[in-house]
Structure formats: C-alpha cells, structure tokens
C-alpha cells in the first residue's frame, strides 16, 4: 500500500501515530493497532510497514529513490528518531554490515572527489563492485 493510503488514514483522524513510541492509535478501534511481523522481520499494521506510517506522519511520503533505514538495526524500533532516508545502495551496504552510514557517506564523497573505485576498495578492504 502506498504512502497516499497512509496519509489518508492519518488525515481522516482514523490513525494517530506516535512518533516517540513508534505505535499507531486507531480512533475507530479505540486502541493501538495490532502489530504483526512480516516474513522479512519488519513490523506491519493493517498490511502497511509501521516504519512508513511513522515517517509519513512526520515528513510526508518517502521520496522516490529512497528507502527507510532503522539506524540502530532493530527493525522493531519504529520511533521516528530511529528512522532515516537512504538510497537503495546505501541500504544494501548497511544491511550487509560492511560499513556504517558515516563510512558510506565518506566513500561517496571520496568517489565524487575523483578517487577511483580500485583505490577505494583497497582503502576499505572490500570488492570494487
């Protein structure tokens, strides 16, 4: 389901997300929505990723080309302070545990400054791809 669906639920007042706790209150059910864990370990409410509900409530739709990353690596921690936007390639690097977010940013800066892929792979002890 799309971020537009989430926005509709929030704007109608049916869903009231808590950015501090990462939970969603339902006015129609008079309680927090039931959370379930999907096959990839992410929390969902009404078949929607809880992380997206929290992000959209605070910032609007996730921009095209970006994904949400759980900063502390805990997919169950959907507080806004634990979410950040990353590109798909950044998310892949972070998911594989090879680099921290800061290291990934540093590598991109060096690449933009003209340091070649082969040199970067030697400097960071990784494959050039």
mmCIF file of C-alpha atoms in Angstrom:
data_model
loop_
_atom_site.group_PDB
_atom_site.id
_atom_site.type_symbol
_atom_site.label_atom_id
_atom_site.label_comp_id
_atom_site.label_asym_id
_atom_site.label_seq_id
_atom_site.Cartn_x
_atom_site.Cartn_y
_atom_site.Cartn_z
ATOM 1 C CA UNK A 1 0.000 0.000 0.000
ATOM 2 C CA UNK A 2 1.175 3.448 -0.769
ATOM 3 C CA UNK A 3 2.118 6.425 1.324
ATOM 4 C CA UNK A 4 -1.025 8.113 -0.026
ATOM 5 C CA UNK A 5 -3.130 5.448 1.734
ATOM 6 C CA UNK A 6 -1.239 6.141 4.958
ATOM 7 C CA UNK A 7 -1.748 9.904 4.583
ATOM 8 C CA UNK A 8 -5.481 9.372 4.054
ATOM 9 C CA UNK A 9 -5.732 7.335 7.269
ATOM 10 C CA UNK A 10 -3.826 9.991 9.232
ATOM 11 C CA UNK A 11 -5.637 12.993 7.748
ATOM 12 C CA UNK A 12 -9.038 11.405 8.374
ATOM 13 C CA UNK A 13 -8.104 11.018 12.037
ATOM 14 C CA UNK A 14 -8.527 7.256 11.913
ATOM 15 C CA UNK A 15 -4.835 6.681 12.641
ATOM 16 C CA UNK A 16 -2.874 8.695 15.202
ATOM 17 C CA UNK A 17 0.816 7.744 15.022
ATOM 18 C CA UNK A 18 3.102 8.365 17.987
ATOM 19 C CA UNK A 19 6.484 9.489 16.707
ATOM 20 C CA UNK A 20 8.023 8.934 20.151
ATOM 21 C CA UNK A 21 6.890 5.337 20.647
ATOM 22 C CA UNK A 22 6.520 4.155 17.051
ATOM 23 C CA UNK A 23 2.966 2.950 17.626
ATOM 24 C CA UNK A 24 -0.316 3.842 15.931
ATOM 25 C CA UNK A 25 -3.551 4.532 17.787
ATOM 26 C CA UNK A 26 -6.804 3.767 15.988
ATOM 27 C CA UNK A 27 -9.727 6.055 16.787
ATOM 28 C CA UNK A 28 -12.171 3.572 15.270
ATOM 29 C CA UNK A 29 -10.844 0.664 17.391
ATOM 30 C CA UNK A 30 -10.151 2.815 20.450
ATOM 31 C CA UNK A 31 -6.691 1.371 20.942
ATOM 32 C CA UNK A 32 -3.310 0.828 19.331
ATOM 33 C CA UNK A 33 -3.368 -1.067 16.056
ATOM 34 C CA UNK A 34 -2.263 -4.679 16.286
ATOM 35 C CA UNK A 35 1.281 -5.110 15.042
ATOM 36 C CA UNK A 36 2.466 -8.192 13.192
ATOM 37 C CA UNK A 37 5.903 -9.185 11.975
ATOM 38 C CA UNK A 38 6.213 -9.888 8.256
ATOM 39 C CA UNK A 39 8.449 -12.559 6.714
ATOM 40 C CA UNK A 40 11.377 -10.102 6.483
ATOM 41 C CA UNK A 41 11.190 -9.144 10.174
ATOM 42 C CA UNK A 42 9.506 -5.746 9.719
ATOM 43 C CA UNK A 43 6.502 -4.674 11.769
ATOM 44 C CA UNK A 44 3.263 -4.030 9.914
ATOM 45 C CA UNK A 45 -0.115 -2.591 10.862
ATOM 46 C CA UNK A 46 -3.045 -3.237 8.519
ATOM 47 C CA UNK A 47 -0.579 -4.661 5.941
ATOM 48 C CA UNK A 48 1.455 -1.433 5.942
ATOM 49 C CA UNK A 49 5.027 -1.097 7.180
ATOM 50 C CA UNK A 50 4.900 0.642 10.549
ATOM 51 C CA UNK A 51 8.124 2.493 9.759
ATOM 52 C CA UNK A 52 6.382 4.093 6.763
ATOM 53 C CA UNK A 53 3.404 5.140 8.863
ATOM 54 C CA UNK A 54 5.683 6.886 11.357
ATOM 55 C CA UNK A 55 7.839 8.515 8.648
ATOM 56 C CA UNK A 56 4.855 9.703 6.594
ATOM 57 C CA UNK A 57 3.187 11.149 9.687
ATOM 58 C CA UNK A 58 6.249 13.300 10.373
ATOM 59 C CA UNK A 59 7.661 14.035 6.924
ATOM 60 C CA UNK A 60 5.179 13.114 4.220
ATOM 61 C CA UNK A 61 5.763 10.445 1.569
ATOM 62 C CA UNK A 62 9.117 8.751 1.194
ATOM 63 C CA UNK A 63 10.771 10.393 -1.848
ATOM 64 C CA UNK A 64 11.176 8.299 -4.997
ATOM 65 C CA UNK A 65 14.540 6.551 -4.988
ATOM 66 C CA UNK A 66 14.824 6.436 -1.205
ATOM 67 C CA UNK A 67 14.152 3.805 1.440
ATOM 68 C CA UNK A 68 13.846 3.908 5.198
ATOM 69 C CA UNK A 69 16.670 2.593 7.347
ATOM 70 C CA UNK A 70 16.474 1.670 11.020
ATOM 71 C CA UNK A 71 19.526 3.462 12.409
ATOM 72 C CA UNK A 72 20.131 1.054 15.286
ATOM 73 C CA UNK A 73 19.477 -2.000 13.079
ATOM 74 C CA UNK A 74 16.420 -3.045 15.095
ATOM 75 C CA UNK A 75 13.529 -3.490 12.654
ATOM 76 C CA UNK A 76 11.108 -3.489 15.580
ATOM 77 C CA UNK A 77 12.176 0.002 16.735
ATOM 78 C CA UNK A 78 9.997 2.309 14.643
ATOM 79 C CA UNK A 79 10.418 5.520 16.624
ATOM 80 C CA UNK A 80 10.998 8.490 14.331
ATOM 81 C CA UNK A 81 14.417 9.134 15.910
ATOM 82 C CA UNK A 82 15.491 5.668 14.680
ATOM 83 C CA UNK A 83 14.481 6.196 11.036
ATOM 84 C CA UNK A 84 16.398 7.875 8.225
ATOM 85 C CA UNK A 85 16.225 8.087 4.445
ATOM 86 C CA UNK A 86 18.848 6.221 2.450
ATOM 87 C CA UNK A 87 19.273 5.181 -1.165
ATOM 88 C CA UNK A 88 18.859 1.533 -2.101
ATOM 89 C CA UNK A 89 22.624 1.121 -2.459
ATOM 90 C CA UNK A 90 23.244 2.718 0.952
ATOM 91 C CA UNK A 91 20.642 0.434 2.495
ATOM 92 C CA UNK A 92 22.331 -2.601 0.932
ATOM 93 C CA UNK A 93 25.724 -1.602 2.344
ATOM 94 C CA UNK A 94 24.202 -1.046 5.771
ATOM 95 C CA UNK A 95 22.208 -4.291 5.686
ATOM 96 C CA UNK A 96 25.326 -6.291 4.886
ATOM 97 C CA UNK A 97 27.018 -4.730 7.898
ATOM 98 C CA UNK A 98 30.091 -3.762 5.915
ATOM 99 C CA UNK A 99 30.032 -0.047 6.551
ATOM 100 C CA UNK A 100 28.467 2.415 8.917
ATOM 101 C CA UNK A 101 26.335 5.176 7.451
ATOM 102 C CA UNK A 102 29.206 7.642 8.038
ATOM 103 C CA UNK A 103 31.671 5.401 6.238
ATOM 104 C CA UNK A 104 29.303 5.024 3.276
ATOM 105 C CA UNK A 105 28.983 8.825 3.079
ATOM 106 C CA UNK A 106 32.773 9.182 3.269
ATOM 107 C CA UNK A 107 33.251 6.681 0.430
ATOM 108 C CA UNK A 108 30.750 8.567 -1.741
ATOM 109 C CA UNK A 109 32.496 11.889 -1.045
ATOM 110 C CA UNK A 110 35.877 10.457 -1.955
ATOM 111 C CA UNK A 111 34.470 8.940 -5.136
ATOM 112 C CA UNK A 112 32.885 12.274 -6.087
ATOM 113 C CA UNK A 113 36.276 13.925 -5.463
ATOM 114 C CA UNK A 114 37.831 11.636 -8.050
ATOM 115 C CA UNK A 115 39.280 8.751 -6.052
ATOM 116 C CA UNK A 116 38.887 5.624 -8.163
ATOM 117 C CA UNK A 117 36.914 2.539 -7.301
ATOM 118 C CA UNK A 118 40.003 0.328 -7.172
ATOM 119 C CA UNK A 119 41.728 2.652 -4.706
ATOM 120 C CA UNK A 120 38.599 2.863 -2.545
ATOM 121 C CA UNK A 121 38.263 -0.920 -2.493
ATOM 122 C CA UNK A 122 41.877 -1.222 -1.305
ATOM 123 C CA UNK A 123 41.413 1.525 1.306
ATOM 124 C CA UNK A 124 38.244 -0.018 2.718
ATOM 125 C CA UNK A 125 39.047 -3.688 2.260
ATOM 126 C CA UNK A 126 36.115 -4.523 0.046
ATOM 127 C CA UNK A 127 35.367 -5.584 -3.514
ATOM 128 C CA UNK A 128 35.392 -2.920 -6.189
ATOM 129 C CA UNK A 129 31.794 -3.548 -7.206
#
